[in-house]
GROMACS .gro file of N, CA and C in nm:
model
  477
    1MET      N    1  10.024   9.531  10.576
    1MET     CA    2  10.119   9.489  10.679
    1MET      C    3  10.240   9.584  10.684
    2LEU      N    4  10.305   9.606  10.568
    2LEU     CA    5  10.420   9.697  10.565
    2LEU      C    6  10.377   9.840  10.597
    3ASP      N    7  10.258   9.878  10.552
    3ASP     CA    8  10.209  10.012  10.579
    3ASP      C    9  10.188  10.032  10.729
    4THR      N   10  10.136   9.929  10.795
    4THR     CA   11  10.115   9.936  10.940
    4THR      C   12  10.249   9.943  11.013
    5LEU      N   13  10.344   9.861  10.971
    5LEU     CA   14  10.478   9.863  11.032
    5LEU      C   15  10.541  10.000  11.014
    6ASN      N   16  10.532  10.055  10.893
    6ASN     CA   17  10.588  10.187  10.867
    6ASN      C   18  10.522  10.293  10.955
    7PHE      N   19  10.390  10.284  10.971
    7PHE     CA   20  10.318  10.379  11.056
    7PHE      C   21  10.370  10.374  11.199
    8TRP      N   22  10.389  10.253  11.253
    8TRP     CA   23  10.435  10.240  11.390
    8TRP      C   24  10.578  10.288  11.406
    9LEU      N   25  10.663  10.261  11.308
    9LEU     CA   26  10.801  10.313  11.313
    9LEU      C   27  10.800  10.465  11.303
   10ALA      N   28  10.721  10.519  11.210
   10ALA     CA   29  10.716  10.664  11.187
   10ALA      C   30  10.663  10.738  11.309
   11THR      N   31  10.567  10.680  11.378
   11THR     CA   32  10.507  10.747  11.493
   11THR      C   33  10.575  10.709  11.624
   12GLY      N   34  10.690  10.644  11.616
   12GLY     CA   35  10.762  10.607  11.738
   12GLY      C   36  10.681  10.512  11.823
   13PHE      N   37  10.621  10.413  11.756
   13PHE     CA   38  10.539  10.312  11.824
   13PHE      C   39  10.423  10.376  11.897
   14GLY      N   40  10.372  10.485  11.838
   14GLY     CA   41  10.255  10.554  11.892
   14GLY      C   42  10.287  10.675  11.977
   15LEU      N   43  10.413  10.693  12.017
   15LEU     CA   44  10.448  10.808  12.100
   15LEU      C   45  10.422  10.940  12.028
   16GLY      N   46  10.437  10.940  11.895
   16GLY     CA   47  10.414  11.060  11.817
   16GLY      C   48  10.267  11.100  11.810
   17LEU      N   49  10.181  11.013  11.861
   17LEU     CA   50  10.038  11.044  11.864
   17LEU      C   51   9.998  11.113  11.993
   18ALA      N   52  10.096  11.145  12.077
   18ALA     CA   53  10.068  11.214  12.203
   18ALA      C   54   9.997  11.346  12.173
   19PRO      N   55   9.897  11.381  12.253
   19PRO     CA   56   9.820  11.504  12.226
   19PRO      C   57   9.898  11.633  12.253
   20VAL      N   58  10.002  11.624  12.335
   20VAL     CA   59  10.084  11.741  12.368
   20VAL      C   60  10.230  11.708  12.338
   21ALA      N   61  10.298  11.798  12.269
   21ALA     CA   62  10.441  11.786  12.237
   21ALA      C   63  10.479  11.650  12.180
   22PRO      N   64  10.413  11.607  12.071
   22PRO     CA   65  10.443  11.475  12.016
   22PRO      C   66  10.588  11.459  11.971
   23GLY      N   67  10.650  11.566  11.923
   23GLY     CA   68  10.790  11.559  11.881
   23GLY      C   69  10.882  11.530  11.998
   24THR      N   70  10.856  11.594  12.109
   24THR     CA   71  10.938  11.571  12.228
   24THR      C   72  10.912  11.433  12.285
   25VAL      N   73  10.785  11.394  12.294
   25VAL     CA   74  10.752  11.261  12.347
   25VAL      C   75  10.813  11.153  12.258
   26GLY      N   76  10.799  11.168  12.127
   26GLY     CA   77  10.856  11.070  12.035
   26GLY      C   78  11.007  11.068  12.038
   27SER      N   79  11.068  11.184  12.060
   27SER     CA   80  11.214  11.192  12.066
   27SER      C   81  11.272  11.114  12.182
   28LEU      N   82  11.192  11.090  12.283
   28LEU     CA   83  11.240  11.015  12.401
   28LEU      C   84  11.297  10.879  12.362
   29LEU      N   85  11.246  10.821  12.253
   29LEU     CA   86  11.300  10.692  12.206
   29LEU      C   87  11.446  10.703  12.167
   30GLY      N   88  11.489  10.821  12.133
   30GLY     CA   89  11.629  10.841  12.094
   30GLY      C   90  11.726  10.829  12.209
   31ILE      N   91  11.679  10.849  12.332
   31ILE     CA   92  11.768  10.843  12.448
   31ILE      C   93  11.824  10.702  12.470
   32PRO      N   94  11.739  10.598  12.480
   32PRO     CA   95  11.799  10.464  12.496
   32PRO      C   96  11.881  10.422  12.375
   33LEU      N   97  11.841  10.467  12.258
   33LEU     CA   98  11.919  10.437  12.138
   33LEU      C   99  12.058  10.501  12.147
   34ALA      N  100  12.063  10.627  12.188
   34ALA     CA  101  12.191  10.697  12.204
   34ALA      C  102  12.275  10.631  12.312
   35TRP      N  103  12.211  10.595  12.422
   35TRP     CA  104  12.280  10.530  12.533
   35TRP      C  105  12.345  10.401  12.486
   36TRP      N  106  12.269  10.321  12.410
   36TRP     CA  107  12.320  10.195  12.356
   36TRP      C  108  12.436  10.220  12.259
   37LEU      N  109  12.419  10.318  12.171
   37LEU     CA  110  12.523  10.348  12.072
   37LEU      C  111  12.653  10.391  12.137
   38LEU      N  112  12.645  10.468  12.244
   38LEU     CA  113  12.766  10.518  12.309
   38LEU      C  114  12.852  10.408  12.369
   39ARG      N  115  12.799  10.289  12.380
   39ARG     CA  116  12.876  10.175  12.430
   39ARG      C  117  12.952  10.105  12.317
   40ARG      N  118  12.934  10.150  12.196
   40ARG     CA  119  12.999  10.091  12.078
   40ARG      C  120  13.122  10.174  12.041
   41PRO      N  121  13.217  10.112  11.971
   41PRO     CA  122  13.330  10.190  11.918
   41PRO      C  123  13.278  10.302  11.826
   42LEU      N  124  13.353  10.411  11.820
   42LEU     CA  125  13.311  10.527  11.742
   42LEU      C  126  13.280  10.493  11.597
   43VAL      N  127  13.360  10.408  11.536
   43VAL     CA  128  13.335  10.369  11.396
   43VAL      C  129  13.199  10.302  11.384
   44HIS      N  130  13.168  10.213  11.478
   44HIS     CA  131  13.038  10.146  11.475
   44HIS      C  132  12.924  10.245  11.497
   45GLN      N  133  12.946  10.342  11.586
   45GLN     CA  134  12.845  10.445  11.609
   45GLN      C  135  12.813  10.517  11.477
   46GLY      N  136  12.917  10.553  11.406
   46GLY     CA  137  12.899  10.625  11.279
   46GLY      C  138  12.827  10.541  11.175
   47VAL      N  139  12.865  10.416  11.163
   47VAL     CA  140  12.801  10.328  11.064
   47VAL      C  141  12.655  10.305  11.099
   48ILE      N  142  12.628  10.278  11.225
   48ILE     CA  143  12.490  10.255  11.269
   48ILE      C  144  12.406  10.380  11.247
   49MET      N  145  12.460  10.497  11.278
   49MET     CA  146  12.386  10.622  11.256
   49MET      C  147  12.357  10.642  11.108
   50ALA      N  148  12.455  10.613  11.023
   50ALA     CA  149  12.434  10.628  10.879
   50ALA      C  150  12.320  10.537  10.831
   51VAL      N  151  12.317  10.415  10.881
   51VAL     CA  152  12.211  10.322  10.843
   51VAL      C  153  12.076  10.371  10.895
   52LEU      N  154  12.071  10.411  11.023
   52LEU     CA  155  11.944  10.457  11.081
   52LEU      C  156  11.889  10.581  11.010
   53LEU      N  157  11.977  10.675  10.979
   53LEU     CA  158  11.930  10.797  10.911
   53LEU      C  159  11.888  10.768  10.767
   54THR      N  160  11.956  10.674  10.704
   54THR     CA  161  11.917  10.634  10.568
   54THR      C  162  11.779  10.569  10.572
   55LEU      N  163  11.753  10.485  10.672
   55LEU     CA  164  11.621  10.422  10.686
   55LEU      C  165  11.513  10.523  10.724
   56ALA      N  166  11.551  10.626  10.799
   56ALA     CA  167  11.454  10.727  10.842
   56ALA      C  168  11.391  10.800  10.724
   57VAL      N  169  11.467  10.820  10.617
   57VAL     CA  170  11.415  10.896  10.502
   57VAL      C  171  11.293  10.828  10.441
   58PRO      N  172  11.301  10.701  10.399
   58PRO     CA  173  11.180  10.642  10.341
   58PRO      C  174  11.068  10.620  10.444
   59ILE      N  175  11.103  10.592  10.568
   59ILE     CA  176  11.000  10.573  10.672
   59ILE      C  177  10.918  10.702  10.685
   60CYS      N  178  10.986  10.814  10.696
   60CYS     CA  179  10.917  10.943  10.712
   60CYS      C  180  10.847  10.986  10.584
   61HIS      N  181  10.909  10.958  10.471
   61HIS     CA  182  10.851  10.997  10.342
   61HIS      C  183  10.720  10.923  10.318
   62VAL      N  184  10.720  10.793  10.340
   62VAL     CA  185  10.598  10.713  10.320
   62VAL      C  186  10.490  10.757  10.418
   63ALA      N  187  10.528  10.782  10.543
   63ALA     CA  188  10.430  10.827  10.642
   63ALA      C  189  10.371  10.962  10.604
   64ALA      N  190  10.452  11.048  10.545
   64ALA     CA  191  10.405  11.181  10.505
   64ALA      C  192  10.298  11.174  10.397
   65TRP      N  193  10.298  11.070  10.316
   65TRP     CA  194  10.194  11.054  10.213
   65TRP      C  195  10.055  11.054  10.275
   66HIS      N  196  10.044  11.000  10.394
   66HIS     CA  197   9.915  10.994  10.462
   66HIS      C  198   9.869  11.131  10.512
   67TYR      N  199   9.961  11.226  10.510
   67TYR     CA  200   9.930  11.362  10.555
   67TYR      C  201   9.954  11.462  10.442
   68ALA      N  202   9.918  11.422  10.322
   68ALA     CA  203   9.930  11.508  10.203
   68ALA      C  204  10.074  11.556  10.182
   69GLY      N  205  10.170  11.471  10.216
   69GLY     CA  206  10.310  11.504  10.194
   69GLY      C  207  10.373  11.593  10.299
   70LEU      N  208  10.300  11.620  10.406
   70LEU     CA  209  10.349  11.711  10.509
   70LEU      C  210  10.425  11.637  10.618
   71ASP      N  211  10.517  11.709  10.682
   71ASP     CA  212  10.589  11.657  10.798
   71ASP      C  213  10.498  11.675  10.919
   72HIS      N  214  10.399  11.589  10.928
   72HIS     CA  215  10.299  11.596  11.034
   72HIS      C  216  10.364  11.573  11.170
   73GLY      N  217  10.312  11.635  11.273
   73GLY     CA  218  10.367  11.625  11.407
   73GLY      C  219  10.375  11.484  11.462
   74SER      N  220  10.291  11.394  11.412
   74SER     CA  221  10.293  11.257  11.463
   74SER      C  222  10.408  11.175  11.405
   75ILE      N  223  10.471  11.225  11.300
   75ILE     CA  224  10.586  11.156  11.240
   75ILE      C  225  10.709  11.196  11.322
   76VAL      N  226  10.760  11.101  11.400
   76VAL     CA  227  10.869  11.131  11.491
   76VAL      C  228  10.993  11.044  11.470
   77ALA      N  229  10.990  10.956  11.371
   77ALA     CA  230  11.108  10.872  11.344
   77ALA      C  231  11.229  10.960  11.314
   78ASP      N  232  11.207  11.072  11.247
   78ASP     CA  233  11.318  11.163  11.218
   78ASP      C  234  11.379  11.215  11.347
   79GLU      N  235  11.298  11.244  11.446
   79GLU     CA  236  11.349  11.296  11.573
   79GLU      C  237  11.426  11.190  11.651
   80TYR      N  238  11.363  11.074  11.672
   80TYR     CA  239  11.429  10.976  11.758
   80TYR      C  240  11.546  10.906  11.691
   81LEU      N  241  11.547  10.901  11.557
   81LEU     CA  242  11.661  10.840  11.489
   81LEU      C  243  11.776  10.939  11.470
   82ALA      N  244  11.748  11.069  11.472
   82ALA     CA  245  11.853  11.169  11.458
   82ALA      C  246  11.915  11.208  11.592
   83PHE      N  247  11.840  11.198  11.701
   83PHE     CA  248  11.892  11.242  11.830
   83PHE      C  249  12.028  11.180  11.867
   84PRO      N  250  12.050  11.051  11.850
   84PRO     CA  251  12.181  10.995  11.890
   84PRO      C  252  12.300  11.063  11.823
   85LEU      N  253  12.278  11.123  11.708
   85LEU     CA  254  12.384  11.197  11.641
   85LEU      C  255  12.432  11.314  11.728
   86ALA      N  256  12.346  11.365  11.812
   86ALA     CA  257  12.378  11.479  11.899
   86ALA      C  258  12.481  11.445  12.006
   87VAL      N  259  12.501  11.316  12.033
   87VAL     CA  260  12.597  11.275  12.135
   87VAL      C  261  12.701  11.177  12.079
   88LEU      N  262  12.703  11.160  11.950
   88LEU     CA  263  12.794  11.067  11.885
   88LEU      C  264  12.938  11.088  11.932
   89GLY      N  265  12.997  10.985  11.989
   89GLY     CA  266  13.136  10.992  12.033
   89GLY      C  267  13.159  11.069  12.161
   90LEU      N  268  13.057  11.128  12.219
   90LEU     CA  269  13.072  11.204  12.343
   90LEU      C  270  13.048  11.110  12.461
   91THR      N  271  13.152  11.045  12.506
   91THR     CA  272  13.137  10.948  12.615
   91THR      C  273  13.083  11.012  12.743
   92ALA      N  274  13.103  11.140  12.759
   92ALA     CA  275  13.049  11.210  12.877
   92ALA      C  276  12.896  11.202  12.879
   93ALA      N  277  12.835  11.180  12.764
   93ALA     CA  278  12.689  11.172  12.757
   93ALA      C  279  12.636  11.044  12.820
   94ARG      N  280  12.726  10.955  12.864
   94ARG     CA  281  12.681  10.838  12.940
   94ARG      C  282  12.639  10.880  13.081
   95ASN      N  283  12.671  11.002  13.118
   95ASN     CA  284  12.623  11.059  13.243
   95ASN      C  285  12.478  11.104  13.218
   96PRO      N  286  12.382  11.059  13.300
   96PRO     CA  287  12.242  11.094  13.276
   96PRO      C  288  12.215  11.245  13.267
   97LEU      N  289  12.288  11.325  13.345
   97LEU     CA  290  12.267  11.470  13.339
   97LEU      C  291  12.314  11.529  13.206
   98VAL      N  292  12.426  11.478  13.154
   98VAL     CA  293  12.477  11.525  13.025
   98VAL      C  294  12.381  11.481  12.915
   99MET      N  295  12.331  11.357  12.923
   99MET     CA  296  12.235  11.309  12.823
   99MET      C  297  12.108  11.394  12.827
  100ALA      N  298  12.061  11.425  12.946
  100ALA     CA  299  11.940  11.508  12.959
  100ALA      C  300  11.963  11.647  12.902
  101LEU      N  301  12.081  11.704  12.928
  101LEU     CA  302  12.113  11.835  12.871
  101LEU      C  303  12.116  11.828  12.718
  102ALA      N  304  12.179  11.724  12.664
  102ALA     CA  305  12.184  11.707  12.519
  102ALA      C  306  12.043  11.696  12.461
  103PHE      N  307  11.957  11.623  12.529
  103PHE     CA  308  11.819  11.609  12.484
  103PHE      C  309  11.748  11.744  12.483
  104GLY      N  310  11.766  11.820  12.589
  104GLY     CA  311  11.704  11.953  12.596
  104GLY      C  312  11.755  12.047  12.489
  105VAL      N  313  11.886  12.046  12.467
  105VAL     CA  314  11.944  12.133  12.363
  105VAL      C  315  11.893  12.091  12.225
  106TYR      N  316  11.888  11.960  12.202
  106TYR     CA  317  11.838  11.908  12.073
  106TYR      C  318  11.693  11.950  12.050
  107ARG      N  319  11.609  11.935  12.152
  107ARG     CA  320  11.469  11.973  12.136
  107ARG      C  321  11.455  12.124  12.115
  108PHE      N  322  11.542  12.202  12.180
  108PHE     CA  323  11.541  12.347  12.159
  108PHE      C  324  11.568  12.380  12.013
  109PHE      N  325  11.676  12.324  11.957
  109PHE     CA  326  11.710  12.355  11.818
  109PHE      C  327  11.610  12.296  11.720
  110ASP      N  328  11.560  12.175  11.749
  110ASP     CA  329  11.463  12.115  11.659
  110ASP      C  330  11.330  12.189  11.663
  111GLY      N  331  11.290  12.236  11.779
  111GLY     CA  332  11.165  12.309  11.790
  111GLY      C  333  11.172  12.451  11.737
  112LEU      N  334  11.281  12.521  11.768
  112LEU     CA  335  11.297  12.659  11.725
  112LEU      C  336  11.330  12.669  11.575
  113LYS      N  337  11.408  12.575  11.527
  113LYS     CA  338  11.452  12.569  11.387
  113LYS      C  339  11.510  12.702  11.336
  114PRO      N  340  11.617  12.750  11.402
  114PRO     CA  341  11.681  12.871  11.351
  114PRO      C  342  11.750  12.840  11.218
  115PRO      N  343  11.783  12.945  11.140
  115PRO     CA  344  11.856  12.921  11.015
  115PRO      C  345  11.989  12.855  11.047
  116PRO      N  346  12.036  12.762  10.971
  116PRO     CA  347  11.983  12.708  10.845
  116PRO      C  348  11.892  12.588  10.865
  117ILE      N  349  11.857  12.554  10.990
  117ILE     CA  350  11.780  12.433  11.015
  117ILE      C  351  11.645  12.438  10.943
  118HIS      N  352  11.575  12.551  10.950
  118HIS     CA  353  11.442  12.558  10.890
  118HIS      C  354  11.446  12.543  10.737
  119LEU      N  355  11.555  12.582  10.675
  119LEU     CA  356  11.567  12.571  10.529
  119LEU      C  357  11.572  12.425  10.484
  120ALA      N  358  11.621  12.337  10.568
  120ALA     CA  359  11.634  12.196  10.532
  120ALA      C  360  11.498  12.131  10.510
  121GLU      N  361  11.394  12.182  10.571
  121GLU     CA  362  11.261  12.125  10.555
  121GLU      C  363  11.210  12.134  10.412
  122TYR      N  364  11.266  12.224  10.333
  122TYR     CA  365  11.219  12.245  10.196
  122TYR      C  366  11.284  12.149  10.096
  123VAL      N  367  11.379  12.069  10.141
  123VAL     CA  368  11.440  11.970  10.053
  123VAL      C  369  11.336  11.864  10.022
  124GLN      N  370  11.324  11.829   9.895
  124GLN     CA  371  11.219  11.737   9.850
  124GLN      C  372  11.259  11.591   9.865
  125GLY      N  373  11.162  11.504   9.839
  125GLY     CA  374  11.185  11.361   9.835
  125GLY      C  375  11.197  11.294   9.970
  126GLY      N  376  11.144  11.354  10.074
  126GLY     CA  377  11.151  11.294  10.206
  126GLY      C  378  11.277  11.329  10.282
  127PHE      N  379  11.377  11.380  10.212
  127PHE     CA  380  11.503  11.413  10.278
  127PHE      C  381  11.486  11.529  10.375
  128GLY      N  382  11.402  11.625  10.341
  128GLY     CA  383  11.384  11.743  10.425
  128GLY      C  384  11.326  11.711  10.560
  129ILE      N  385  11.240  11.608  10.565
  129ILE     CA  386  11.179  11.569  10.693
  129ILE      C  387  11.288  11.527  10.792
  130VAL      N  388  11.388  11.458  10.741
  130VAL     CA  389  11.496  11.407  10.826
  130VAL      C  390  11.610  11.509  10.838
  131LEU      N  391  11.638  11.581  10.731
  131LEU     CA  392  11.754  11.670  10.726
  131LEU      C  393  11.750  11.779  10.833
  132ASP      N  394  11.634  11.837  10.859
  132ASP     CA  395  11.629  11.942  10.962
  132ASP      C  396  11.665  11.885  11.099
  133ASP      N  397  11.627  11.760  11.125
  133ASP     CA  398  11.660  11.698  11.253
  133ASP      C  399  11.809  11.662  11.261
  134VAL      N  400  11.865  11.622  11.148
  134VAL     CA  401  12.008  11.592  11.142
  134VAL      C  402  12.088  11.719  11.170
  135ILE      N  403  12.048  11.830  11.109
  135ILE     CA  404  12.119  11.956  11.132
  135ILE      C  405  12.103  12.000  11.278
  136ALA      N  406  11.982  11.986  11.333
  136ALA     CA  407  11.960  12.020  11.474
  136ALA      C  408  12.049  11.934  11.563
  137ALA      N  409  12.064  11.806  11.528
  137ALA     CA  410  12.150  11.716  11.606
  137ALA      C  411  12.296  11.755  11.594
  138LEU      N  412  12.339  11.795  11.475
  138LEU     CA  413  12.478  11.836  11.455
  138LEU      C  414  12.510  11.965  11.531
  139VAL      N  415  12.417  12.059  11.530
  139VAL     CA  416  12.436  12.183  11.607
  139VAL      C  417  12.440  12.150  11.756
  140THR      N  418  12.353  12.059  11.798
  140THR     CA  419  12.353  12.015  11.939
  140THR      C  420  12.486  11.950  11.973
  141TRP      N  421  12.538  11.865  11.882
  141TRP     CA  422  12.666  11.800  11.907
  141TRP      C  423  12.775  11.904  11.929
  142LEU      N  424  12.777  12.008  11.846
  142LEU     CA  425  12.877  12.113  11.859
  142LEU      C  426  12.865  12.183  11.995
  143VAL      N  427  12.743  12.217  12.033
  143VAL     CA  428  12.720  12.281  12.163
  143VAL      C  429  12.765  12.189  12.275
  144MET      N  430  12.726  12.063  12.267
  144MET     CA  431  12.761  11.968  12.373
  144MET      C  432  12.912  11.943  12.380
  145ALA      N  433  12.977  11.934  12.265
  145ALA     CA  434  13.122  11.913  12.264
  145ALA      C  435  13.193  12.031  12.332
  146LEU      N  436  13.145  12.151  12.306
  146LEU     CA  437  13.203  12.269  12.371
  146LEU      C  438  13.177  12.269  12.521
  147ILE      N  439  13.056  12.234  12.561
  147ILE     CA  440  13.023  12.228  12.704
  147ILE      C  441  13.108  12.123  12.774
  148VAL      N  442  13.119  12.005  12.715
  148VAL     CA  443  13.197  11.896  12.775
  148VAL      C  444  13.344  11.936  12.785
  149LYS      N  445  13.397  11.997  12.679
  149LYS     CA  446  13.537  12.040  12.681
  149LYS      C  447  13.561  12.144  12.790
  150PHE      N  448  13.471  12.241  12.800
  150PHE     CA  449  13.483  12.344  12.903
  150PHE      C  450  13.474  12.281  13.042
  151TRP      N  451  13.379  12.192  13.061
  151TRP     CA  452  13.359  12.126  13.190
  151TRP      C  453  13.481  12.043  13.229
  152GLN      N  454  13.538  11.967  13.132
  152GLN     CA  455  13.654  11.885  13.160
  152GLN      C  456  13.776  11.973  13.193
  153ARG      N  457  13.792  12.083  13.121
  153ARG     CA  458  13.903  12.174  13.147
  153ARG      C  459  13.890  12.235  13.285
  154ARG      N  460  13.769  12.276  13.317
  154ARG     CA  461  13.746  12.339  13.448
  154ARG      C  462  13.768  12.238  13.561
  155THR      N  463  13.724  12.116  13.542
  155THR     CA  464  13.745  12.011  13.643
  155THR      C  465  13.893  11.981  13.660
  156ALA      N  466  13.968  11.978  13.549
  156ALA     CA  467  14.111  11.951  13.555
  156ALA      C  468  14.185  12.064  13.628
  157GLU      N  469  14.143  12.188  13.608
  157GLU     CA  470  14.207  12.302  13.674
  157GLU      C  471  14.182  12.301  13.824
  158GLN      N  472  14.072  12.244  13.867
  158GLN     CA  473  14.038  12.240  14.009
  158GLN      C  474  14.116  12.132  14.083
  159HIS      N  475  14.174  12.040  14.008
  159HIS     CA  476  14.249  11.930  14.073
  159HIS      C  477  14.394  11.948  14.061
   0.00000   0.00000   0.00000
């Protein structure tokens, strides 16, 4: 029973079993989660994210046992639980276009895994499965914060 529940959580309720781009398809679950979180006070957003990311580690670690300890493509809980971190506190992301841009930037960094993101995968004990996605989300947050700041400054100058 618990193994089945863990499998469904790890695979994003089956979205991670998609035959094409399972990481991207599974990551889509992170969008409504991020949208919901952005309606909460910033402190609550941070606490909820800490809990979700803490839960993601054992969920992904246990699921990886079924794939000889590998971060198999069907394991997407790390992606969808880390994505909201990419827009944490960015109220502008309540705009669907900003959220879509954040999602695209996140998938770019998570898929490409430039340094130091790719190094996080080597961390043992299940942490590496989640850590690379957390770093990709943090880099995305930085990019998005800069874009939002630039956009807001430019809009203010036009008025």
